[in-house]
Short mmCIF file of C-alpha atoms and ligand atoms in Angstrom, two decimals:
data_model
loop_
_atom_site.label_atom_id
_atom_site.label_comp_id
_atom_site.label_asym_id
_atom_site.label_seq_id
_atom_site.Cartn_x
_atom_site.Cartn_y
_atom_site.Cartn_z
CA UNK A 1 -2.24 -13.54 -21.15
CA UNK A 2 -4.06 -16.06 -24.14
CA UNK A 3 -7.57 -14.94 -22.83
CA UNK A 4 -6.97 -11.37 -21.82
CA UNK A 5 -5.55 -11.03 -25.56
CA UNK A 6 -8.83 -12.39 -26.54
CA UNK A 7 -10.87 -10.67 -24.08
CA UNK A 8 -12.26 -7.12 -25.78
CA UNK A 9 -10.72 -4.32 -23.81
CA UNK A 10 -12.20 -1.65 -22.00
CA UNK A 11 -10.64 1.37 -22.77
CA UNK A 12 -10.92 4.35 -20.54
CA UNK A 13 -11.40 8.02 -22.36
CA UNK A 14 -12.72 9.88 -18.99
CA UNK A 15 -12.98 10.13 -15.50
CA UNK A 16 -15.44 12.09 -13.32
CA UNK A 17 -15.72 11.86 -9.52
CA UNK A 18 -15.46 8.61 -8.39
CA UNK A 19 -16.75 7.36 -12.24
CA UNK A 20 -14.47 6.81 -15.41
CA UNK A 21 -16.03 6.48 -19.15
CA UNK A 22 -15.10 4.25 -21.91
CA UNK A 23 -14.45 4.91 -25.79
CA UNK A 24 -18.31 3.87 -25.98
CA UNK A 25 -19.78 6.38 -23.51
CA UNK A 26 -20.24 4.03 -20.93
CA UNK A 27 -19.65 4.90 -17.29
CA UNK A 28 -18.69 2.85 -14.37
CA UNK A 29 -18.29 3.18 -10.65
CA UNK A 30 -14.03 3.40 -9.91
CA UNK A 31 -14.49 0.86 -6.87
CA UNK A 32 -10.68 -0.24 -7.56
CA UNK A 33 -9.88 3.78 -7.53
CA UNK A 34 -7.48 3.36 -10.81
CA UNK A 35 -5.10 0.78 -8.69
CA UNK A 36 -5.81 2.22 -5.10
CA UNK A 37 -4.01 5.51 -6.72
CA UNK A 38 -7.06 7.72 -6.35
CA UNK A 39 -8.55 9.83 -3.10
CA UNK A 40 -10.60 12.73 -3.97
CA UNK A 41 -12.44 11.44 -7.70
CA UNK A 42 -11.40 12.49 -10.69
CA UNK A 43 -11.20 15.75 -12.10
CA UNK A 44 -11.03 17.43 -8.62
CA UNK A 45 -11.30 20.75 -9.71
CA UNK A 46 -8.70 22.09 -7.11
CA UNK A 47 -5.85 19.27 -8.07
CA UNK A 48 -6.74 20.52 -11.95
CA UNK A 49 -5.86 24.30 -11.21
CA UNK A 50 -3.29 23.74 -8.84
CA UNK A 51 -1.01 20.95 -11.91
CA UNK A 52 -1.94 23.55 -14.59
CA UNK A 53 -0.78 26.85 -12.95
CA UNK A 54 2.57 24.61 -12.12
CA UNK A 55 2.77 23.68 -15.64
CA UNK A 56 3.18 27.45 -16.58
CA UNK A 57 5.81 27.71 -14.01
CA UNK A 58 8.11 24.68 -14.36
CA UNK A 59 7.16 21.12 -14.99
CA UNK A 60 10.25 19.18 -14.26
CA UNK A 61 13.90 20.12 -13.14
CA UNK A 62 16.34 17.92 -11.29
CA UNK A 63 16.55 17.34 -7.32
CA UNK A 64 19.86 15.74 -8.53
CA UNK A 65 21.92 18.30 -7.24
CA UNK A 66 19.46 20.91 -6.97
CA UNK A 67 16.05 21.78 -5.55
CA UNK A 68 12.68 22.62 -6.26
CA UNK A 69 9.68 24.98 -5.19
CA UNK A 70 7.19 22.43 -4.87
CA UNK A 71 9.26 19.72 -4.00
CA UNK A 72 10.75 21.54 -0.90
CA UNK A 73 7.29 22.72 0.03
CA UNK A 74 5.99 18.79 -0.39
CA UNK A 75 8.48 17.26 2.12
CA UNK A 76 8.20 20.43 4.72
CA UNK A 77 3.90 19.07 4.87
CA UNK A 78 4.66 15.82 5.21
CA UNK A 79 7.22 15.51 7.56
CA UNK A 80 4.58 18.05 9.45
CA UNK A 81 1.35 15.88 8.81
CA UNK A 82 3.96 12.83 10.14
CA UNK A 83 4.60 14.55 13.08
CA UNK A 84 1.17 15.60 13.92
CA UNK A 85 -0.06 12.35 13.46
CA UNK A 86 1.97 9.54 14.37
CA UNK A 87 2.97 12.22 17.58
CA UNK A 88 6.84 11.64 15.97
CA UNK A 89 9.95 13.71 17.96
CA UNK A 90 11.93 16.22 15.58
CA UNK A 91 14.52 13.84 14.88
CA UNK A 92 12.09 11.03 13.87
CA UNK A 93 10.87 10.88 9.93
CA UNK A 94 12.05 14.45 9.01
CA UNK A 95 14.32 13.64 5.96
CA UNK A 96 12.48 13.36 2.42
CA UNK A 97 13.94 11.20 -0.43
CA UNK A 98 11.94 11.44 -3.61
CA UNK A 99 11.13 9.15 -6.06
CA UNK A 100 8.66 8.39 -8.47
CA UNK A 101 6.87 4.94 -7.79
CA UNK A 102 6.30 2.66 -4.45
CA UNK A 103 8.53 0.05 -5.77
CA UNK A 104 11.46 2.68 -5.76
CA UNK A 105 10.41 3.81 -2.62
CA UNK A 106 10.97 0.79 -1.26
CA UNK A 107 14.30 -0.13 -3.04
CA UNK A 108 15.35 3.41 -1.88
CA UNK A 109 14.29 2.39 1.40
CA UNK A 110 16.05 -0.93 1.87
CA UNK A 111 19.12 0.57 0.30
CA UNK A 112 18.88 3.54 2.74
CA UNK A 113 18.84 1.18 5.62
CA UNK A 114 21.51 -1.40 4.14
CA UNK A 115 24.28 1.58 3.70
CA UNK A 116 23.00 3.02 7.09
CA UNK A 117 24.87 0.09 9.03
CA UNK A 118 27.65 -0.15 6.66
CA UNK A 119 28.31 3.84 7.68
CA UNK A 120 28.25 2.68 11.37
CA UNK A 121 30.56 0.60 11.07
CA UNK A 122 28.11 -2.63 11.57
CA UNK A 123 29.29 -4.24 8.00
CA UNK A 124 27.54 -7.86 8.62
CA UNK A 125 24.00 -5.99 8.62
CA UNK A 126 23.42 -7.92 4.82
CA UNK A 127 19.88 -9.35 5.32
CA UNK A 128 16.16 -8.19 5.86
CA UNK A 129 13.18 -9.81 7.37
CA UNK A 130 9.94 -9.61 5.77
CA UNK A 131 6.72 -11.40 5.88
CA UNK A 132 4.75 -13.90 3.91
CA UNK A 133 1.68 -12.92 1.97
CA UNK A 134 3.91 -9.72 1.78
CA UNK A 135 4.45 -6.91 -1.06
CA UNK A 136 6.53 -4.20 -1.86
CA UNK A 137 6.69 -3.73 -5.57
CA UNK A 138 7.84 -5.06 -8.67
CA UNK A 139 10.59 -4.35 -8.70
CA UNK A 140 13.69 -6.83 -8.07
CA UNK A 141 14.73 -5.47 -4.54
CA UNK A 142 10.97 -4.95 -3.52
CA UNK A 143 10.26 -8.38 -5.45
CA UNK A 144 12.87 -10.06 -2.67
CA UNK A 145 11.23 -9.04 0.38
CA UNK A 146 7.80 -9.71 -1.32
CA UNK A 147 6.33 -12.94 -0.29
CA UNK A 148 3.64 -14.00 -2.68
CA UNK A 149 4.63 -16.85 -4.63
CA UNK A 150 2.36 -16.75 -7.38
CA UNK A 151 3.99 -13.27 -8.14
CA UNK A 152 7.40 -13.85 -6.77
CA UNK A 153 8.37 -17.42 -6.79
CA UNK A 154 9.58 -17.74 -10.79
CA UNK A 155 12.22 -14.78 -10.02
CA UNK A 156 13.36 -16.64 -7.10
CA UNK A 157 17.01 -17.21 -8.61
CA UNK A 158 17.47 -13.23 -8.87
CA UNK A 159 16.69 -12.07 -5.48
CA UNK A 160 18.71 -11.71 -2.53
CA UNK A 161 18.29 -13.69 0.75
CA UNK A 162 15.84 -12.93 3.32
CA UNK A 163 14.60 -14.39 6.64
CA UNK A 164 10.69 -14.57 5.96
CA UNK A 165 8.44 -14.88 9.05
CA UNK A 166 5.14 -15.82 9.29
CA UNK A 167 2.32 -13.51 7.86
CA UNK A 168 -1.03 -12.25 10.57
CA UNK A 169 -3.61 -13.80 8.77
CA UNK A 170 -5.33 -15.86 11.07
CA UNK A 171 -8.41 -16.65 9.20
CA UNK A 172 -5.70 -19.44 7.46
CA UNK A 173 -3.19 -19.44 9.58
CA UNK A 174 0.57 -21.09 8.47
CA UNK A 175 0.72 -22.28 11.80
CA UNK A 176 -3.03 -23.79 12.26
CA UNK A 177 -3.41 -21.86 15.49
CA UNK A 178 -6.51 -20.40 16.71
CA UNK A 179 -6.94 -16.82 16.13
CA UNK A 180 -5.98 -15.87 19.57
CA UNK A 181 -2.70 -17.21 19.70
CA UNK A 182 -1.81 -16.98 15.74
CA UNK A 183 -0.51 -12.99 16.60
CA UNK A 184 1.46 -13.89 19.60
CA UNK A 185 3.01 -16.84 17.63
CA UNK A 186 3.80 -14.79 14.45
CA UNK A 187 5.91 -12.09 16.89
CA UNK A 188 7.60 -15.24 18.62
CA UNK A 189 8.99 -16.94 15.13
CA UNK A 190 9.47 -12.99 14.28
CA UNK A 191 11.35 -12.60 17.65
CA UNK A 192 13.27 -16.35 17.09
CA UNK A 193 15.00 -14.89 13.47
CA UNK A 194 15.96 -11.34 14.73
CA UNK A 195 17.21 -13.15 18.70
CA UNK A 196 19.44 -15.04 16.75
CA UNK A 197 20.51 -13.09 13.98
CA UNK A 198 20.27 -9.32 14.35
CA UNK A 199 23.77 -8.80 13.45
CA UNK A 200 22.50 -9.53 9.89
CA UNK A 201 19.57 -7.82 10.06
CA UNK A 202 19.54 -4.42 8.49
CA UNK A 203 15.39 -4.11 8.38
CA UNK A 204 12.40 -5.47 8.94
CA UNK A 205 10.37 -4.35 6.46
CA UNK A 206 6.39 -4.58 6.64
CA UNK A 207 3.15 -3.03 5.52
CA UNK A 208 1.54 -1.76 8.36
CA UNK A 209 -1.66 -3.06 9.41
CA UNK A 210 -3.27 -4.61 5.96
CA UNK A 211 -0.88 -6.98 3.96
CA UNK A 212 -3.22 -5.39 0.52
CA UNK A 213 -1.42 -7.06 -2.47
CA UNK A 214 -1.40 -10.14 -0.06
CA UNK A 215 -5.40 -10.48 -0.06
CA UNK A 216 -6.34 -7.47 2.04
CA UNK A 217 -5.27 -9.71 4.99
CA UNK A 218 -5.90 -7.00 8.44
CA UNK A 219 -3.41 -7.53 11.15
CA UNK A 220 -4.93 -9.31 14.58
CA UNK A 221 -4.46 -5.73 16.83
CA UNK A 222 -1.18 -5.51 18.42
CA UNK A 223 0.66 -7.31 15.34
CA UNK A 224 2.21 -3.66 14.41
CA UNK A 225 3.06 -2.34 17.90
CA UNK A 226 4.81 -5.90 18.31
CA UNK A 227 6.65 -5.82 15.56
CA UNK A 228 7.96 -2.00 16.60
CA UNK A 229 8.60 -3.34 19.75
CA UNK A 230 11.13 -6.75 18.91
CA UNK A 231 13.18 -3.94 16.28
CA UNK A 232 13.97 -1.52 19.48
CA UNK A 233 14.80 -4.51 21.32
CA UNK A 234 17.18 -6.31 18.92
CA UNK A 235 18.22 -2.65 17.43
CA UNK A 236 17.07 -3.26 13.93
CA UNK A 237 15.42 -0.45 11.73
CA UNK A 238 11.48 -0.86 10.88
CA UNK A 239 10.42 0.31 7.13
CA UNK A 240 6.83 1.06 6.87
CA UNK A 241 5.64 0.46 3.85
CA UNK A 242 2.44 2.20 3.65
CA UNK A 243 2.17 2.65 -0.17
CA UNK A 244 -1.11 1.38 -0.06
CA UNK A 245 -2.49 2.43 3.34
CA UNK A 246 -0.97 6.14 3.61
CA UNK A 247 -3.40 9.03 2.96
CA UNK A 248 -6.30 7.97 4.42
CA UNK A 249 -7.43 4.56 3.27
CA UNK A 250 -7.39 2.92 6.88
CA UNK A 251 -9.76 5.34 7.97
CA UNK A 252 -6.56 7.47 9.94
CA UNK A 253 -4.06 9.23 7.46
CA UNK A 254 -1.36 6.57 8.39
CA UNK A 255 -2.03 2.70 9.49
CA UNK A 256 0.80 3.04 11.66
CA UNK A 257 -1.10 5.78 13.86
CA UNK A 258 -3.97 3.05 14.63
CA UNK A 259 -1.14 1.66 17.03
CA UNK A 260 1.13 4.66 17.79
CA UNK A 261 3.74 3.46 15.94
CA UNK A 262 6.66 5.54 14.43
CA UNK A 263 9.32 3.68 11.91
CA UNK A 264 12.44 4.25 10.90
CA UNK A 265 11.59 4.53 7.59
CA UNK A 266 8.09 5.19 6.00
CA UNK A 267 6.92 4.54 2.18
CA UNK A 268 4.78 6.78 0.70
CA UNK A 269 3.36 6.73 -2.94
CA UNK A 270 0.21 5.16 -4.43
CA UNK A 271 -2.60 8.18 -2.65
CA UNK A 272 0.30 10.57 -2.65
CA UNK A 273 -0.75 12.52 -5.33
CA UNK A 274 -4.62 11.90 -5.07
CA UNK A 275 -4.04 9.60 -7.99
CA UNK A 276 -2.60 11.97 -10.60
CA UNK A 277 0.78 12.02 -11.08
CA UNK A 278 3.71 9.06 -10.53
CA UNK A 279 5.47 10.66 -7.24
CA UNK A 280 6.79 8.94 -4.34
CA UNK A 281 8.59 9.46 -0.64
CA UNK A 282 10.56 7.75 1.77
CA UNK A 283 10.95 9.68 4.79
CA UNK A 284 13.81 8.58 7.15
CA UNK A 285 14.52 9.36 10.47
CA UNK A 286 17.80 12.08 11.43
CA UNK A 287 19.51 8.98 12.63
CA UNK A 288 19.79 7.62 9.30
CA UNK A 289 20.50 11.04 7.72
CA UNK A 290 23.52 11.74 10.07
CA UNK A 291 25.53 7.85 8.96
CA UNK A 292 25.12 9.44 5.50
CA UNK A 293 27.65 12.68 6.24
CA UNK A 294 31.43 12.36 5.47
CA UNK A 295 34.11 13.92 3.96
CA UNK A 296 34.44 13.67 0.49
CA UNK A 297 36.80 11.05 0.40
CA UNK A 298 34.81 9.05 2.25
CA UNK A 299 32.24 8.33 -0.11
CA UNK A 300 29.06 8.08 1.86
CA UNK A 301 26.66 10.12 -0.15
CA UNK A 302 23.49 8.33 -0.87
CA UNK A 303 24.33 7.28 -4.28
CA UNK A 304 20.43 6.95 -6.17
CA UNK A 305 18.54 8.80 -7.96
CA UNK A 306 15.88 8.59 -10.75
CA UNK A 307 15.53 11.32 -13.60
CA UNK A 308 12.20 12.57 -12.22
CA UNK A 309 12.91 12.59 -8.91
CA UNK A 310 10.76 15.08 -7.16
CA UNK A 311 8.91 15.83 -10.47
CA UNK A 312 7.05 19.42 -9.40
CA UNK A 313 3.58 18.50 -11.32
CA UNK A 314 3.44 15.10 -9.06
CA UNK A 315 4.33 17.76 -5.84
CA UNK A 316 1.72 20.28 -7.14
CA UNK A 317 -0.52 17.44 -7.28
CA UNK A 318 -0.03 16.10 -3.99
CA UNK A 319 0.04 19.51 -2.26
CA UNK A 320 -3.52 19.79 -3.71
CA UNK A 321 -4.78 16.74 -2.52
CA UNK A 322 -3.50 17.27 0.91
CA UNK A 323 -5.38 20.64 0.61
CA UNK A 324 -8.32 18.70 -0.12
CA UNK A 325 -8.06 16.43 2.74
CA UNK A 326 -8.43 19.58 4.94
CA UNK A 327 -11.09 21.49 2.68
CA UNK A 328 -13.41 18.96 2.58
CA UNK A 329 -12.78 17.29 6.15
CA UNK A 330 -12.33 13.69 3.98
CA UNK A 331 -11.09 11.70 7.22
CA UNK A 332 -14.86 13.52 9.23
CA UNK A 333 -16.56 12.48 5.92
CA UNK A 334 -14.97 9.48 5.59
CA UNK A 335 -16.76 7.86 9.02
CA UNK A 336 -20.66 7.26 7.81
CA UNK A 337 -18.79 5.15 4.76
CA UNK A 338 -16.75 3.14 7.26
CA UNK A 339 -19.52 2.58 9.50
CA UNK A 340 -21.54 1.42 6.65
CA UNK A 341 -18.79 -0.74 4.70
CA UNK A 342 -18.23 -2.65 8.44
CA UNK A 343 -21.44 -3.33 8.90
CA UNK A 344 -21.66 -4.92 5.48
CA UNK A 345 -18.84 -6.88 6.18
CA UNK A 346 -19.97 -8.34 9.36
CA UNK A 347 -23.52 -9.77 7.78
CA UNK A 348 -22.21 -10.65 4.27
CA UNK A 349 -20.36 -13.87 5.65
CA UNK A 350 -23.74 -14.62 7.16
CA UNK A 351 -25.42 -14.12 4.43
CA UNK A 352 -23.27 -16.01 1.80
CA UNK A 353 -21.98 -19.35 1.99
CA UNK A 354 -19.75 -18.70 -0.45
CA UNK A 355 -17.71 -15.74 2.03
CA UNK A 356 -15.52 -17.56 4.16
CA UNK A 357 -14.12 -14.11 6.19
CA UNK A 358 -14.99 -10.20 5.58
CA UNK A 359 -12.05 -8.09 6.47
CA UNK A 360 -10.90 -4.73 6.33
CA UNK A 361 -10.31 -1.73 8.11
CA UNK A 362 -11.54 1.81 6.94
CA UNK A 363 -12.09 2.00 3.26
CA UNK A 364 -9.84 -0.61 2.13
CA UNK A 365 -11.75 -4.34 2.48
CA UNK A 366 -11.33 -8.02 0.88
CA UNK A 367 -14.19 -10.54 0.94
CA UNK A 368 -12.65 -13.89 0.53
CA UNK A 369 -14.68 -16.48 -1.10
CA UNK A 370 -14.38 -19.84 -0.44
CA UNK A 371 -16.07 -23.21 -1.54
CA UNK A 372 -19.55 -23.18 -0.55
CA UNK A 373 -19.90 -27.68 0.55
CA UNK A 374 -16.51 -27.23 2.21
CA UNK A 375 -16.09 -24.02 4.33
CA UNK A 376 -12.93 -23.91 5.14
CA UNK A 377 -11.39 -24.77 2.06
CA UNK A 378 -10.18 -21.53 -0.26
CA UNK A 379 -10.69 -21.68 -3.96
CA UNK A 380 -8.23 -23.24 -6.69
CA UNK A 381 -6.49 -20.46 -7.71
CA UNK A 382 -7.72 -21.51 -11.62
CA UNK A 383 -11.51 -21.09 -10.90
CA UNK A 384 -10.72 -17.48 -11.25
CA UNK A 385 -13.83 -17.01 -8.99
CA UNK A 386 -12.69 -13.72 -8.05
CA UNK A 387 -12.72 -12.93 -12.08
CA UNK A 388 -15.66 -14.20 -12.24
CA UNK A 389 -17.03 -11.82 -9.78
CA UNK A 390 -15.53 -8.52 -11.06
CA UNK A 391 -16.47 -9.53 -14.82
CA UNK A 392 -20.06 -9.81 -13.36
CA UNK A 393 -19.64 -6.58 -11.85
CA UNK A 394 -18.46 -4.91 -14.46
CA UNK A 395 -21.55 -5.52 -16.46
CA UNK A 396 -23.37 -3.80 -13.97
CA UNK A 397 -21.35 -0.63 -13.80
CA UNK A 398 -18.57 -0.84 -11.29
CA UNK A 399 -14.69 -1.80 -11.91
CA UNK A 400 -13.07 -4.43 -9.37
CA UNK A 401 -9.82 -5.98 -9.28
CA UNK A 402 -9.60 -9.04 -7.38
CA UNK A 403 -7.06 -10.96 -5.78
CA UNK A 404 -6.73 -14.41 -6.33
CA UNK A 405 -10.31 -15.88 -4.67
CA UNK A 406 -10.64 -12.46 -2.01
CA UNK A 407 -13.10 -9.29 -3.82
CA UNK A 408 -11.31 -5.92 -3.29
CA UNK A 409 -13.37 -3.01 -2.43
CA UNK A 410 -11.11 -0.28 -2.17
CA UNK A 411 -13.12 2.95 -3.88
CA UNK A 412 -12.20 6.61 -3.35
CA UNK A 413 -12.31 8.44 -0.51
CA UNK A 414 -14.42 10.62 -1.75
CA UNK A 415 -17.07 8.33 -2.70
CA UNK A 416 -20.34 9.13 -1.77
CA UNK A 417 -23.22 6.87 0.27
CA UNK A 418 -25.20 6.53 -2.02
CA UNK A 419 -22.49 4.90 -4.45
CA UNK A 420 -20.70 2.77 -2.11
CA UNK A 421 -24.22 1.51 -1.62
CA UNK A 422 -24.29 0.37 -4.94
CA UNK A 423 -21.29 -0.47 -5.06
CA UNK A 424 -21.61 -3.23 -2.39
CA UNK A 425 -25.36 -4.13 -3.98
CA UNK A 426 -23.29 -4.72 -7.57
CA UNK A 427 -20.71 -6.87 -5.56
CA UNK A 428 -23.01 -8.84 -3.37
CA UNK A 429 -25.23 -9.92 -6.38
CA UNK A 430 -22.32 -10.74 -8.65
CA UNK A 431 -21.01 -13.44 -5.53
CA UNK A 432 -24.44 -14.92 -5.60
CA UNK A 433 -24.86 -15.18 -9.10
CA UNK A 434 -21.00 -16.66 -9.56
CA UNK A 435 -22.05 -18.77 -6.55
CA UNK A 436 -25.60 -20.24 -8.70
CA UNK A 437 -23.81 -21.36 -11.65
C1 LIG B 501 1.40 -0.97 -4.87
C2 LIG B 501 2.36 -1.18 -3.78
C3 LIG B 501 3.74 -1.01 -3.98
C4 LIG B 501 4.32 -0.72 -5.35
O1 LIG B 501 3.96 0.52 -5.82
P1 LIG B 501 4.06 0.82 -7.41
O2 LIG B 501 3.79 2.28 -7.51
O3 LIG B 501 3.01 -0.03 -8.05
O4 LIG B 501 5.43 0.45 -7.82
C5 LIG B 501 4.58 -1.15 -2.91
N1 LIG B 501 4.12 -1.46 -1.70
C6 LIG B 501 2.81 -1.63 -1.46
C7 LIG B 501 2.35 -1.93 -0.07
C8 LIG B 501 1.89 -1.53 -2.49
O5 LIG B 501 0.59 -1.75 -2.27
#
């Protein structure tokens, strides 16, 4: 906090495409698309019609209680584009909850599935399982299935209990096991927690495919479909939290279609909207729905809700951007970019001593640097060497935000060739400058 206080500030007045502009005119490349938030640029002319002719119609009124045009029409798409893509049955993922942030989503997800087995009559179901190098959100609930330390471990006192399990990420894995057996190993300690204790388990909770807050650490294939498989056989529910992979970023519309997976539960936020409004979904399952029914005097209603809830600018927004994803064919387009961004990947760890691995999958990617005398040994956290790479960067026109020692590139969809060329020329020079001081 001492030397961002003394750092100037760059101050954004504009955004354009895939560029925003600063109080002093300049422009840079939005290679961190305004916190992973953004999809088609900015200033999409068909997400600006569709939020003002809402505004002239209604911009906010209650789903506490009541509905709403948009709102209704929102949750009818997705639970379609859900079904169309992850190949779901009727009763799977067809009941909307809205909210307006991922961390809610999530706490209104591991509530959901909490009071599900308390409604079945299953009341020692007080516990979740959830990964390390995991994150949910910010907030407390999403803060106590989170599993980064440097974010997480001070609030440690204020969270509830959870049975953490190993994280995929077998470039440094917890274990020390080989790549090849690292996955395997992670479902085994996975399957030793929920063998022994899935009476207590209401959830797993996980982000599908890329652990993103975590370092952009991608899954070893079959990770996903594992972890599906151990909740149907110890009868737990799966959460998908795909806040950060959902619309598109993984190169599919959802990570969990990569591995035809279909949770109980599914997060949705972050690309919701195309980046332009605060809105958020969790989409449950019938199954769920039904524990929630009761008389009156039962008391079983879901009892949450947030003032904005289903907010009908946020649903025009995100009816536009799904629009988008059709009109302009952004998954077709999105191929050439992932082609070229993999094939980046592969030869910048040749070409850098200073890149220990080069992940990612589709358009969301982390280049993790390490020490260049002593490969396998990450960073100190206090060399702020991925700092010192975006600051570089951002001298040369493009905005990062790194995690710890791993470079995120994580632009918009929409980004064209030509820019995410630059964008990985600005990023490659920046490592080998850091690297030659
Ligand atoms: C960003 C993120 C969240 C939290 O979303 P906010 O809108 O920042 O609260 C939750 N889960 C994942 C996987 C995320 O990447």
């Amino acid at each position: 906090m001492k030397e961002w206080v003394q750092d100037p500030p760059v101050i954004i007045e504009q955004g354009r495409d895939c560029f925003i502009r600063d109080i002093y005119g300049r422009w840079y490349l939005d290679g961190v698309s305004s916190m992973w938030v953004n999809i088609h640029g900015h200033g999409h002319r068909h997400i600006n019609e569709r939020l003002k002719a809402q505004i002239d119609t209604l911009a906010h009124s209650t789903l506490l209680g009541l509905g709403n045009v948009p709102a209704i029409e929102l949750a009818h798409r997705v639970v379609q584009l859900l079904g169309d893509t992850l190949a779901t049955t009727p009763h799977d993922l067809n009941k909307v909850f809205f909210s307006d942030n991922g961390s809610t989503a999530v706490e209104v997800a591991l509530k959901m599935a909490f009071g599900y087995w308390k409604h079945v009559g299953e009341t020692t179901r007080n516990s979740f399982v959830c990964l390390n190098n995991g994150y949910h959100g910010d907030t407390l609930g999403a803060v106590s299935v989170g599993g980064i330390d440097v974010f997480h471990a001070l609030y440690a006192p204020l969270l509830f209990k959870t049975h953490r399990s190993p994280s995929p990420y077998c470039y440094r894995c917890e274990l020390g096991l080989r790549p090849d057996t690292c996955n395997m190993r992670c479902l085994a300690q996975m399957e030793a927690i929920l063998s022994t204790r899935s009476h207590e388990i209401a959830a797993v909770i996980i982000e599908p495919l890329v652990q993103a807050a975590g370092g952009m650490i991608v899954a070893p294939e079959g990770f996903l479909r594992g972890v599906r498989d151990l909740c149907r056989k110890y009868d737990t529910l799966l959460i998908a939290d795909e806040v950060a992979t959902g619309f598109g970023r993984t190169g599919a519309m959802f990570a969990c279609q990569h591995e035809a997976v279909v949770p109980d539960i599914i997060c949705l936020s972050k690309g919701l909207t195309g980046g332009y409004m605060p809105l958020a979904m969790t989409v449950a399952s019938q199954r769920i729905f039904d524990a929630y029914q009761g008389e009156f005097s039962q008391l079983k209603a879901f009892f949450h809700g947030h003032s904005y809830t289903g907010n009908p600018l946020g649903c025009a927004c995100a009816l536009a951007c799904l629009d988008v994803f059709e009109t302009e064919c952004t998954l077709e387009a999105l191929k050439p970019k992932v082609e070229l961004l993999d094939g980046w990947l592969r030869d910048i760890a040749a070409r850098s001593a200073r890149v220990g691995q080069a992940r990612g999958i589709g358009l969301m990617a982390g280049v993790e640097l390490i020490q260049d005398d002593t490969p396998a040994e990450t960073c100190q956290y206090g060399q702020r060497i991925g700092w010192q790479v975006a600051h570089r960067a951002r001298q040369k026109g493009l905005i990062i935000r790194p995690l710890g020692n791993v470079v995120v590139i994580m632009p918009p969809l929409a980004i064209s060739m030509e820019n995410l060329v630059s964008m990985l020329a600005i990023i490659e020079e920046a490592i080998s400058e850091v690297s030659s001081v």
